CSV table of C-alpha atoms in Angstrom, one decimal:
chain,number,residue,atom,x,y,z
E,14,MET,CA,-33.5,-20.4,9.0
E,15,SER,CA,-32.3,-23.7,7.7
E,16,ALA,CA,-30.3,-24.8,4.7
E,17,THR,CA,-33.1,-25.4,2.3
E,18,THR,CA,-32.8,-22.9,-0.4
E,19,GLY,CA,-31.7,-24.2,-3.8
E,20,ALA,CA,-28.1,-24.9,-3.2
E,21,ALA,CA,-27.4,-27.8,-5.4
E,22,GLY,CA,-29.0,-26.6,-8.6
E,23,GLY,CA,-27.2,-25.4,-11.7
E,24,GLU,CA,-23.6,-25.6,-12.9
E,25,PRO,CA,-20.9,-24.8,-10.3
E,26,ILE,CA,-19.5,-21.3,-10.1
E,27,ILE,CA,-16.3,-22.5,-8.6
E,28,THR,CA,-14.7,-25.9,-9.3
E,29,LEU,CA,-11.4,-27.2,-7.8
E,30,GLU,CA,-9.9,-30.3,-9.3
E,31,GLY,CA,-7.0,-32.0,-7.7
E,32,VAL,CA,-5.6,-28.7,-6.3
E,33,SER,CA,-2.3,-29.0,-4.4
E,34,LYS,CA,-0.2,-26.3,-2.9
E,35,ARG,CA,3.2,-26.4,-1.1
E,36,PHE,CA,5.0,-23.7,0.9
E,37,GLY,CA,8.5,-25.0,0.7
E,38,SER,CA,8.4,-28.5,2.2
E,39,PHE,CA,5.1,-27.8,3.9
E,40,GLN,CA,2.1,-29.3,2.0
E,41,ALA,CA,-0.7,-26.8,2.6
E,42,LEU,CA,-3.2,-28.4,0.2
E,43,ARG,CA,-3.4,-32.0,-0.9
E,44,ASN,CA,-5.5,-32.9,-3.9
E,45,ILE,CA,-8.5,-30.7,-3.1
E,46,ASN,CA,-11.7,-31.4,-5.1
E,47,LEU,CA,-14.6,-29.0,-4.5
E,48,GLU,CA,-17.6,-27.7,-6.3
E,49,VAL,CA,-19.4,-24.6,-5.2
E,50,HIS,CA,-22.8,-23.9,-6.7
E,51,ARG,CA,-24.5,-20.5,-7.2
E,52,GLY,CA,-26.2,-19.4,-4.0
E,53,GLU,CA,-24.5,-22.1,-2.0
E,54,ARG,CA,-23.1,-21.2,1.5
E,55,ILE,CA,-20.2,-23.2,2.7
E,56,VAL,CA,-18.4,-23.0,6.0
E,57,ILE,CA,-14.9,-24.4,6.2
E,58,CYS,CA,-13.5,-25.3,9.5
E,59,GLY,CA,-10.5,-27.1,10.8
E,60,PRO,CA,-7.5,-26.8,13.1
E,61,SER,CA,-4.9,-24.0,12.6
E,62,GLY,CA,-2.6,-24.9,9.7
E,63,SER,CA,-5.1,-27.2,8.1
E,64,GLY,CA,-5.1,-25.3,4.9
E,65,LYS,CA,-8.5,-23.7,5.1
E,66,SER,CA,-7.3,-20.1,4.5
E,67,THR,CA,-4.9,-21.2,1.8
E,68,LEU,CA,-7.8,-22.9,0.1
E,69,ILE,CA,-10.0,-19.8,-0.2
E,70,ARG,CA,-6.9,-17.6,-0.9
E,71,CYS,CA,-6.2,-19.9,-3.9
E,72,ILE,CA,-9.7,-19.2,-5.3
E,73,ASN,CA,-8.8,-15.5,-5.9
E,74,GLN,CA,-5.1,-16.4,-6.4
E,75,LEU,CA,-3.7,-14.5,-3.5
E,76,GLU,CA,-1.9,-17.8,-3.2
E,77,HIS,CA,-1.0,-19.7,-6.4
E,78,HIS,CA,-1.7,-23.4,-6.5
E,79,GLN,CA,1.0,-25.7,-8.0
E,80,GLN,CA,-1.2,-28.6,-9.2
E,81,GLY,CA,-4.7,-29.0,-10.3
E,82,ARG,CA,-7.3,-26.7,-11.9
E,83,ILE,CA,-9.4,-24.0,-10.4
E,84,VAL,CA,-12.3,-22.8,-12.6
E,85,PHE,CA,-14.3,-19.8,-11.7
E,86,ASP,CA,-17.5,-19.1,-13.7
E,87,GLY,CA,-16.2,-21.0,-16.7
E,88,ARG,CA,-12.7,-19.5,-16.7
E,89,GLU,CA,-9.7,-21.3,-15.5
E,90,ILE,CA,-7.6,-19.3,-13.1
E,91,GLY,CA,-3.9,-19.5,-12.3
E,92,PRO,CA,-0.9,-17.3,-11.7
E,93,HIS,CA,-0.4,-16.7,-15.4
E,94,ALA,CA,-4.0,-16.5,-16.3
E,95,HIS,CA,-4.8,-13.4,-18.4
E,96,GLY,CA,-7.0,-10.9,-16.7
E,97,LEU,CA,-6.6,-12.1,-13.2
E,98,ASP,CA,-7.8,-8.7,-12.1
E,99,GLN,CA,-11.0,-9.3,-14.1
E,100,ILE,CA,-11.7,-12.5,-12.2
E,101,ARG,CA,-10.8,-11.0,-8.8
E,102,ARG,CA,-13.3,-8.2,-9.2
E,103,GLU,CA,-16.0,-10.8,-9.3
E,104,ILE,CA,-14.9,-12.3,-6.1
E,105,GLY,CA,-15.3,-10.3,-2.9
E,106,MET,CA,-12.9,-11.1,0.0
E,107,VAL,CA,-13.1,-10.2,3.7
E,108,PHE,CA,-9.9,-10.6,5.7
E,109,GLN,CA,-9.3,-11.5,9.3
E,110,SER,CA,-7.5,-8.2,9.9
E,111,PHE,CA,-10.0,-6.1,7.9
E,112,ASN,CA,-7.3,-4.5,5.7
E,113,LEU,CA,-9.1,-1.3,5.2
E,114,PHE,CA,-7.0,1.5,3.6
E,115,PRO,CA,-6.1,3.7,6.5
E,116,HIS,CA,-5.5,6.8,4.5
E,117,LEU,CA,-9.0,6.8,2.9
E,118,THR,CA,-12.3,7.5,4.5
E,119,VAL,CA,-14.8,4.8,4.9
E,120,LEU,CA,-16.6,6.1,1.8
E,121,GLN,CA,-13.4,6.3,-0.2
E,122,ASN,CA,-12.5,2.8,0.8
E,123,CYS,CA,-15.8,1.7,-0.7
E,124,THR,CA,-15.6,3.8,-3.9
E,125,LEU,CA,-12.0,3.2,-4.8
E,126,ALA,CA,-12.4,-0.1,-6.7
E,127,PRO,CA,-15.7,0.7,-8.4
E,128,MET,CA,-14.2,3.9,-9.7
E,129,LYS,CA,-10.7,2.6,-10.7
E,130,VAL,CA,-11.6,-0.9,-11.7
E,131,ARG,CA,-15.1,-0.6,-13.1
E,132,SER,CA,-14.8,3.1,-14.1
E,133,THR,CA,-18.0,4.0,-12.3
E,134,ALA,CA,-18.6,7.7,-12.0
E,135,ARG,CA,-18.0,9.2,-8.6
E,136,ALA,CA,-21.6,10.1,-7.9
E,137,GLU,CA,-22.8,6.7,-8.8
E,138,ALA,CA,-20.0,4.9,-6.8
E,139,GLU,CA,-20.8,7.0,-3.8
E,140,ALA,CA,-24.5,6.3,-4.0
E,141,LEU,CA,-23.7,2.6,-4.3
E,142,ALA,CA,-21.3,2.8,-1.3
E,143,ARG,CA,-23.9,4.6,0.8
E,144,ARG,CA,-26.4,1.9,0.0
E,145,TYR,CA,-24.1,-0.8,1.2
E,146,LEU,CA,-22.9,1.1,4.2
E,147,GLU,CA,-26.6,1.4,5.0
E,148,ARG,CA,-27.0,-2.3,4.6
E,149,VAL,CA,-24.1,-3.1,7.0
E,150,ARG,CA,-25.8,-0.5,9.3
E,151,ILE,CA,-23.0,2.2,9.6
E,152,PRO,CA,-24.1,4.9,7.1
E,153,GLU,CA,-23.2,7.6,9.6
E,154,GLN,CA,-19.5,6.6,9.6
E,155,ALA,CA,-19.0,7.3,5.9
E,156,ASN,CA,-16.6,10.3,6.4
E,157,LYS,CA,-14.6,8.8,9.2
E,158,TYR,CA,-11.2,7.1,8.8
E,159,PRO,CA,-10.9,3.4,9.5
E,160,GLY,CA,-8.6,4.1,12.5
E,161,GLN,CA,-11.5,5.9,14.2
E,162,LEU,CA,-13.8,2.9,14.1
E,163,SER,CA,-14.1,-0.2,16.3
E,164,GLY,CA,-13.0,-3.5,15.0
E,165,GLY,CA,-16.6,-4.7,14.4
E,166,GLN,CA,-17.4,-1.5,12.5
E,167,GLN,CA,-14.2,-1.8,10.4
E,168,GLN,CA,-15.1,-5.4,9.5
E,169,ARG,CA,-18.6,-4.3,8.4
E,170,VAL,CA,-17.0,-1.6,6.3
E,171,ALA,CA,-14.7,-4.2,4.8
E,172,ILE,CA,-17.8,-6.3,3.9
E,173,ALA,CA,-19.5,-3.2,2.3
E,174,ARG,CA,-16.3,-2.4,0.4
E,175,ALA,CA,-16.3,-5.9,-1.1
E,176,LEU,CA,-20.0,-5.7,-1.9
E,177,CYS,CA,-19.6,-2.5,-3.8
E,178,MET,CA,-17.9,-4.5,-6.6
E,179,ASN,CA,-21.1,-6.6,-6.9
E,180,PRO,CA,-19.2,-9.8,-6.5
E,181,LYS,CA,-20.6,-13.2,-7.6
E,182,VAL,CA,-19.0,-14.9,-4.6
E,183,MET,CA,-17.9,-13.7,-1.2
E,184,LEU,CA,-14.9,-15.3,0.5
E,185,PHE,CA,-14.5,-14.8,4.3
E,186,ASP,CA,-11.2,-15.6,5.9
E,187,GLU,CA,-11.8,-15.9,9.6
E,188,PRO,CA,-13.8,-12.6,9.6
E,189,THR,CA,-14.5,-12.6,13.4
E,190,SER,CA,-11.2,-14.1,14.7
E,191,ALA,CA,-9.6,-10.7,15.3
E,192,LEU,CA,-12.7,-9.2,17.0
E,193,ASP,CA,-13.5,-8.7,20.7
E,194,PRO,CA,-16.3,-11.0,21.7
E,195,GLU,CA,-18.9,-8.3,21.9
E,196,MET,CA,-18.3,-7.3,18.2
E,197,VAL,CA,-18.5,-10.8,16.8
E,198,LYS,CA,-22.3,-10.7,16.8
E,199,GLU,CA,-22.7,-7.5,14.7
E,200,VAL,CA,-20.4,-9.0,12.0
E,201,LEU,CA,-22.1,-12.3,12.0
E,202,GLU,CA,-25.5,-10.6,11.7
E,203,THR,CA,-24.3,-8.7,8.7
E,204,MET,CA,-23.1,-12.0,7.2
E,205,ILE,CA,-26.4,-13.7,7.9
E,206,GLY,CA,-28.2,-10.8,6.2
E,207,LEU,CA,-26.0,-11.4,3.1
E,208,ALA,CA,-26.8,-15.1,3.2
E,209,GLU,CA,-30.5,-14.4,3.3
E,210,ASP,CA,-30.1,-12.3,0.1
E,211,GLY,CA,-28.8,-15.4,-1.6
E,212,MET,CA,-25.1,-14.5,-1.8
E,213,THR,CA,-22.7,-17.4,-2.7
E,214,MET,CA,-20.4,-17.6,0.3
E,215,LEU,CA,-17.3,-19.5,1.4
E,216,CYS,CA,-16.5,-18.8,5.0
E,217,VAL,CA,-13.5,-20.0,7.0
E,218,THR,CA,-14.7,-19.6,10.5
E,219,HIS,CA,-14.9,-21.3,13.9
E,220,GLU,CA,-18.4,-19.8,14.6
E,221,MET,CA,-20.3,-23.1,14.6
E,222,GLY,CA,-23.6,-21.3,15.5
E,223,PHE,CA,-23.2,-19.4,12.2
E,224,ALA,CA,-22.5,-22.7,10.4
E,225,ARG,CA,-25.6,-24.4,11.8
E,226,SER,CA,-27.9,-21.6,10.9
E,227,VAL,CA,-26.6,-20.4,7.6
E,228,ALA,CA,-24.4,-23.1,5.9
E,229,HIS,CA,-25.7,-25.5,3.3
E,230,ARG,CA,-22.5,-27.5,3.7
E,231,VAL,CA,-19.8,-27.7,6.4
E,232,ILE,CA,-16.3,-28.8,5.3
E,233,PHE,CA,-13.8,-30.0,7.7
E,234,MET,CA,-10.1,-29.8,6.7
E,235,ASP,CA,-7.1,-31.2,8.4
E,236,ALA,CA,-3.5,-31.4,7.2
E,237,GLY,CA,-4.3,-29.9,3.8
E,238,GLU,CA,-7.1,-32.3,3.0
E,239,ILE,CA,-10.9,-32.2,3.0
E,240,VAL,CA,-11.6,-34.8,5.6
E,241,GLU,CA,-15.4,-34.6,5.7
E,242,GLN,CA,-18.2,-32.5,4.3
E,243,ALA,CA,-21.9,-32.7,5.0
E,244,PRO,CA,-24.9,-30.5,5.7
E,245,PRO,CA,-24.7,-28.9,9.1
E,246,GLU,CA,-27.3,-31.1,10.8
E,247,THR,CA,-25.5,-34.3,9.7
E,248,PHE,CA,-22.0,-32.8,10.3
E,249,PHE,CA,-22.6,-31.8,13.9
E,250,ALA,CA,-24.8,-34.7,14.9
E,251,HIS,CA,-23.0,-37.6,13.2
E,252,PRO,CA,-19.5,-36.7,12.3
E,253,LYS,CA,-18.0,-39.7,10.5
E,254,SER,CA,-14.3,-39.2,11.0
E,255,GLU,CA,-12.4,-39.5,14.2
E,256,ARG,CA,-10.5,-36.3,13.4
E,257,THR,CA,-13.7,-34.4,12.9
E,258,ARG,CA,-15.0,-35.6,16.3
E,259,THR,CA,-11.8,-34.6,18.0
E,260,PHE,CA,-11.9,-31.2,16.5
E,261,LEU,CA,-15.6,-30.6,17.3
E,262,GLY,CA,-14.9,-31.8,20.9
E,263,GLN,CA,-12.3,-29.1,21.2
E,264,ILE,CA,-14.3,-26.2,19.9
E,265,LEU,CA,-17.8,-27.0,20.9
E,266,PRO,CA,-18.9,-26.2,24.5
E,267,HIS,CA,-20.1,-29.7,25.5
E,268,GLY,CA,-18.3,-31.9,23.0
K,16,MET,CA,43.2,39.0,17.6
K,17,ASN,CA,42.4,42.4,16.5
K,18,TYR,CA,39.8,42.4,13.8
K,19,THR,CA,37.3,45.1,13.0
K,20,PHE,CA,34.1,43.9,11.3
K,21,HIS,CA,32.9,45.9,8.4
K,22,PHE,CA,29.5,44.6,7.5
K,23,GLY,CA,29.0,47.6,5.3
K,24,VAL,CA,30.3,45.9,2.2
K,25,VAL,CA,27.8,43.1,2.6
K,26,TRP,CA,24.9,45.6,3.0
K,27,ASP,CA,26.1,47.5,-0.1
K,28,ASP,CA,25.8,44.4,-2.2
K,29,TRP,CA,22.8,42.9,-0.5
K,30,HIS,CA,20.9,42.4,-3.7
K,31,ALA,CA,23.6,40.1,-5.0
K,32,LEU,CA,23.2,37.9,-2.0
K,33,ALA,CA,19.4,38.1,-2.2
K,34,TRP,CA,19.5,37.0,-5.8
K,35,GLY,CA,21.8,34.1,-4.9
K,36,THR,CA,19.5,33.2,-2.1
K,37,TRP,CA,16.5,33.1,-4.4
K,38,LEU,CA,18.4,30.9,-6.9
K,39,THR,CA,19.4,28.5,-4.2
K,40,ILE,CA,15.7,28.3,-3.2
K,41,GLN,CA,14.6,27.7,-6.8
K,42,LEU,CA,17.4,25.2,-7.5
K,43,SER,CA,16.7,23.3,-4.3
K,44,ALA,CA,12.9,23.3,-4.6
K,45,SER,CA,13.1,22.1,-8.2
K,46,ALA,CA,15.6,19.3,-7.3
K,47,MET,CA,13.3,18.2,-4.4
K,48,VAL,CA,10.2,17.9,-6.6
K,49,LEU,CA,12.1,16.2,-9.5
K,50,GLY,CA,14.1,14.1,-7.1
K,51,LEU,CA,11.0,12.8,-5.4
K,52,LEU,CA,9.6,11.8,-8.8
K,53,VAL,CA,12.8,9.9,-9.5
K,54,ALA,CA,12.6,8.3,-6.1
K,55,ILE,CA,9.1,7.1,-6.6
K,56,ALA,CA,9.9,5.7,-10.0
K,57,GLY,CA,13.1,4.1,-8.5
K,58,ALA,CA,11.3,2.6,-5.5
K,59,LEU,CA,8.5,1.3,-7.8
K,60,GLY,CA,11.1,-0.4,-10.0
K,61,LYS,CA,13.0,-1.7,-7.0
K,62,THR,CA,9.9,-3.2,-5.3
K,63,MET,CA,7.7,-4.3,-8.2
K,64,GLY,CA,9.8,-4.3,-11.4
K,65,PRO,CA,11.2,-7.3,-13.2
K,66,LYS,CA,14.8,-8.4,-12.2
K,67,PRO,CA,16.7,-6.3,-14.8
K,68,VAL,CA,14.9,-3.2,-13.6
K,69,ARG,CA,15.6,-4.0,-10.0
K,70,TRP,CA,19.3,-4.5,-10.9
K,71,LEU,CA,19.4,-1.2,-12.7
K,72,VAL,CA,17.9,0.7,-9.8
K,73,ASP,CA,20.4,-1.0,-7.4
K,74,ALA,CA,23.3,0.0,-9.7
K,75,TYR,CA,22.0,3.6,-9.8
K,76,VAL,CA,21.5,3.9,-6.1
K,77,GLU,CA,24.8,2.3,-5.2
K,78,ALA,CA,26.8,4.3,-7.8
K,79,ILE,CA,25.4,7.6,-6.5
K,80,ARG,CA,25.6,6.9,-2.8
K,81,ASN,CA,29.2,5.7,-3.0
K,82,THR,CA,30.7,8.5,-4.9
K,83,PRO,CA,31.2,12.2,-4.0
K,84,PHE,CA,28.6,14.7,-5.1
K,85,LEU,CA,31.4,17.0,-6.4
K,86,VAL,CA,32.7,14.3,-8.7
K,87,GLN,CA,29.2,13.6,-10.0
K,88,LEU,CA,28.7,17.2,-10.7
K,89,PHE,CA,32.0,17.5,-12.6
K,90,LEU,CA,31.2,14.4,-14.6
K,91,ILE,CA,27.9,15.9,-15.7
K,92,PHE,CA,29.2,19.4,-16.3
K,93,PHE,CA,32.7,18.7,-17.7
K,94,GLY,CA,32.3,15.1,-18.9
K,95,LEU,CA,28.9,15.0,-20.6
K,96,PRO,CA,29.8,17.7,-23.2
K,97,ALA,CA,32.3,15.3,-24.6
K,98,ALA,CA,29.4,13.0,-25.3
K,99,GLY,CA,27.6,15.9,-27.0
K,100,LEU,CA,25.3,16.8,-24.1
K,101,ARG,CA,26.1,20.4,-23.3
K,102,MET,CA,24.3,22.1,-20.4
K,103,SER,CA,24.5,25.5,-18.8
K,104,ALA,CA,26.0,25.6,-15.3
K,105,ASN,CA,22.6,26.0,-13.7
K,106,GLU,CA,21.1,23.1,-15.8
K,107,ALA,CA,24.0,20.9,-14.9
K,108,ALA,CA,23.7,21.8,-11.3
K,109,LEU,CA,20.0,21.0,-11.2
K,110,PHE,CA,20.6,17.7,-13.1
K,111,ALA,CA,23.3,16.6,-10.7
K,112,MET,CA,21.2,17.5,-7.7
K,113,VAL,CA,18.2,15.5,-9.0
K,114,VAL,CA,20.3,12.5,-9.8
K,115,ASN,CA,22.0,12.7,-6.4
K,116,VAL,CA,19.0,13.2,-4.2
K,117,GLY,CA,17.0,10.8,-6.3
K,118,ALA,CA,19.3,7.9,-5.3
K,119,TYR,CA,19.1,8.7,-1.6
K,120,ALA,CA,15.3,9.3,-1.7
K,121,THR,CA,14.8,6.0,-3.7
K,122,GLU,CA,16.1,4.1,-0.7
K,123,ILE,CA,13.9,6.1,1.7
K,124,VAL,CA,10.7,5.6,-0.3
K,125,ARG,CA,11.5,1.9,-0.8
K,126,ALA,CA,11.8,1.5,3.0
K,127,GLY,CA,8.4,3.2,3.3
K,128,ILE,CA,6.9,0.8,0.8
K,129,GLU,CA,8.3,-2.3,2.4
K,130,ASN,CA,6.9,-1.1,5.7
K,131,ILE,CA,3.3,-1.3,4.3
K,132,HIS,CA,1.5,-4.3,5.6
K,133,ARG,CA,1.1,-7.1,3.1
K,134,GLY,CA,-2.6,-7.2,3.8
K,135,GLN,CA,-3.0,-3.8,2.2
K,136,VAL,CA,-1.7,-5.1,-1.1
K,137,GLU,CA,-3.8,-8.2,-0.9
K,138,ALA,CA,-7.0,-6.2,-0.2
K,139,GLY,CA,-6.2,-4.0,-3.2
K,140,LEU,CA,-5.6,-7.0,-5.5
K,141,ALA,CA,-8.7,-8.8,-4.1
K,142,LEU,CA,-10.8,-5.8,-5.2
K,143,GLY,CA,-9.5,-6.3,-8.7
K,144,LEU,CA,-7.0,-3.4,-8.8
K,145,ARG,CA,-4.1,-4.1,-11.0
K,146,PRO,CA,-0.6,-4.1,-9.4
K,147,LEU,CA,0.2,-0.6,-10.6
K,148,GLN,CA,-3.1,0.7,-9.3
K,149,VAL,CA,-2.4,-0.9,-5.9
K,150,PHE,CA,0.9,0.9,-5.9
K,151,ARG,CA,-0.7,4.3,-6.8
K,152,TYR,CA,-3.8,4.2,-4.7
K,153,VAL,CA,-3.1,1.9,-1.8
K,154,ILE,CA,0.6,1.8,-1.1
K,155,LEU,CA,2.2,5.1,-2.2
K,156,PHE,CA,0.4,7.6,0.1
K,157,PRO,CA,0.8,5.7,3.4
K,158,ALA,CA,4.4,4.9,2.4
K,159,LEU,CA,5.2,8.6,1.8
K,160,GLN,CA,3.5,9.5,5.1
K,161,THR,CA,5.7,7.0,7.0
K,162,ILE,CA,9.0,8.2,5.5
K,163,TYR,CA,8.1,11.9,5.3
K,164,PRO,CA,10.4,13.0,8.2
K,165,ALA,CA,13.3,11.1,6.7
K,166,LEU,CA,12.6,12.6,3.3
K,167,CYS,CA,12.5,16.1,4.7
K,168,SER,CA,16.0,15.7,6.4
K,169,GLN,CA,17.3,14.4,3.1
K,170,PHE,CA,15.9,17.5,1.3
K,171,ILE,CA,17.4,19.9,3.8
K,172,LEU,CA,20.8,18.2,3.2
K,173,LEU,CA,20.2,18.6,-0.5
K,174,MET,CA,19.6,22.3,0.0
K,175,LEU,CA,22.8,22.7,2.0
K,176,SER,CA,24.9,20.7,-0.4
K,177,SER,CA,23.7,22.8,-3.2
K,178,SER,CA,26.5,25.2,-2.2
K,179,VAL,CA,28.8,22.7,-3.9
K,180,VAL,CA,27.5,23.7,-7.3
K,181,SER,CA,29.2,27.1,-6.9
K,182,THR,CA,32.3,25.2,-8.1
K,183,ILE,CA,30.9,25.1,-11.6
K,184,SER,CA,29.8,28.7,-11.3
K,185,ALA,CA,26.1,27.9,-11.1
K,186,GLN,CA,24.6,31.1,-9.8
K,187,GLU,CA,23.4,30.5,-6.4
K,188,LEU,CA,24.1,31.8,-2.9
K,189,THR,CA,27.6,30.5,-2.3
K,190,ALA,CA,28.6,31.6,-5.8
K,191,ALA,CA,27.3,35.0,-5.1
K,192,ALA,CA,29.2,35.1,-1.9
K,193,ASN,CA,32.4,33.9,-3.5
K,194,ASP,CA,32.0,36.6,-6.1
K,195,LEU,CA,31.4,39.3,-3.5
K,196,GLN,CA,34.4,38.1,-1.5
K,197,SER,CA,36.7,38.3,-4.5
K,198,ARG,CA,35.7,41.9,-5.0
K,199,THR,CA,35.8,43.1,-1.4
K,200,PHE,CA,38.2,40.6,0.4
K,201,ARG,CA,35.8,40.8,3.4
K,202,SER,CA,35.6,37.0,3.7
K,203,PHE,CA,34.8,36.9,7.4
K,204,GLU,CA,31.8,39.2,7.2
K,205,ILE,CA,30.5,37.7,4.0
K,206,TYR,CA,30.6,34.1,5.1
K,207,ILE,CA,29.1,35.0,8.5
K,208,VAL,CA,26.1,36.5,6.7
K,209,VAL,CA,25.9,33.6,4.2
K,210,THR,CA,26.0,31.1,7.1
K,211,ALA,CA,23.2,32.9,8.7
K,212,ILE,CA,21.2,32.9,5.4
K,213,TYR,CA,21.7,29.1,5.0
K,214,LEU,CA,20.6,28.6,8.6
K,215,ALA,CA,17.5,30.7,7.9
K,216,LEU,CA,16.8,28.8,4.7
K,217,SER,CA,17.0,25.5,6.6
K,218,LEU,CA,14.5,26.7,9.1
K,219,ALA,CA,12.2,28.1,6.4
K,220,PHE,CA,12.3,24.8,4.5
K,221,SER,CA,11.6,22.9,7.7
K,222,GLY,CA,8.7,25.1,8.4
K,223,THR,CA,7.3,24.7,4.9
K,224,PHE,CA,7.7,20.9,5.2
K,225,ALA,CA,5.7,20.9,8.4
K,226,ALA,CA,3.0,23.0,6.8
K,227,ILE,CA,2.8,20.6,3.9
K,228,ARG,CA,2.5,17.7,6.3
K,229,ARG,CA,-0.4,19.3,8.0
K,230,ALA,CA,-2.1,20.1,4.7
K,231,VAL,CA,-1.5,16.8,2.9
K,232,PHE,CA,-1.3,14.1,5.6
K,233,VAL,CA,-4.6,14.4,7.4
K,234,GLU,CA,-5.1,13.0,10.8
K,235,THR,CA,-6.5,9.6,10.2
K,236,GLY,CA,-7.0,8.5,13.8
K,237,LYS,CA,-5.5,5.7,15.6
K,238,ARG,CA,-4.3,2.8,13.6
């Protein structure tokens, strides 16, 4: 599978213009400009502390930016934007540490937001949840609690939980970093399945195999800046910046 | 020491003590339920409310935890009527107990909430839940589960300290005992029996709390 499907067409669903963010004296994001188009799949990589997580966390305002504009689907978002919850329900997010609700069953984890946020009837929400659990290939775990599942299973539930809100975009914040190596594959396969269905995705990850096979665009960040962005073939074969080459040299098996 | 026990007087008036015991149970159980509601509201205000609300909760908690229960009780029963709020002894007793346990339990529930991992809140918000919904559906239950043992100890203390309300003649176990004592002068026997009843009540409440925990907080596997 290569990055050929219509990624560039249409108006952007997410636009960032001159976005900056500081944590105290630490500059986490510097003047970020980015357009994400419908159906586009972007992988963001970079060294630890480069601002990649902060970037996607600003998109659903788990972090608030201090300068610049973020527009999602025609609506500007910010800390004081009205109906922040209404924007967030359109943006699915998968966390490094899964963050499933430990007191709810897998099924309840998936039906909570549809029922409380979208006022979906229980039966309908459960049917939806079972469909997505089927899709992430763990329908038989529906009545278990998160604590009874493996890490890989938990992360797949987390993906199903996000999908139950029918999001327009999915954000992945290092979804495989907390997993044992043997569980990384099952989560990546789930994500590849999503990509094949045309989901708009922004993934912060160091899984470069995933980037090669799925991404339309790979973005390299360092020190809060977007240093370089290119389609994966170009990005891996001919990185322009020295910082990108150094980084790739560190994470890829043979430089 | 040459004392002959006469428990006969206690048995003759057993129904007075039984009635007092029942009222102590009622009073304590009501104060526990209402106090928990106060505590949840207080902890919500303290952790998510705007600054004035947080300040108000702080003031309430500190005022109650740093003054004697007996004085709080007198203030409510003897003081409030001057402001036009007249209550029966039993109503004043319940009110004072709720106000008192509410403050202690607020701090306990708040500790439970602050123990919840930040990622839980973020996951709730990211799904589009509003902050109050996150509190209700994501935070509250695990928070209560964490602090349940501490809450139970506080409730047992509440039940025991309910004996203080006998001072305003609220009709509960200690008041019934005092009454019996003043009629029979068999203090030793009466208070031995009352002590045993309080001990039994504590054990019964503990047992009930354990049963509630098994029923409400299901086994959710390893974390």
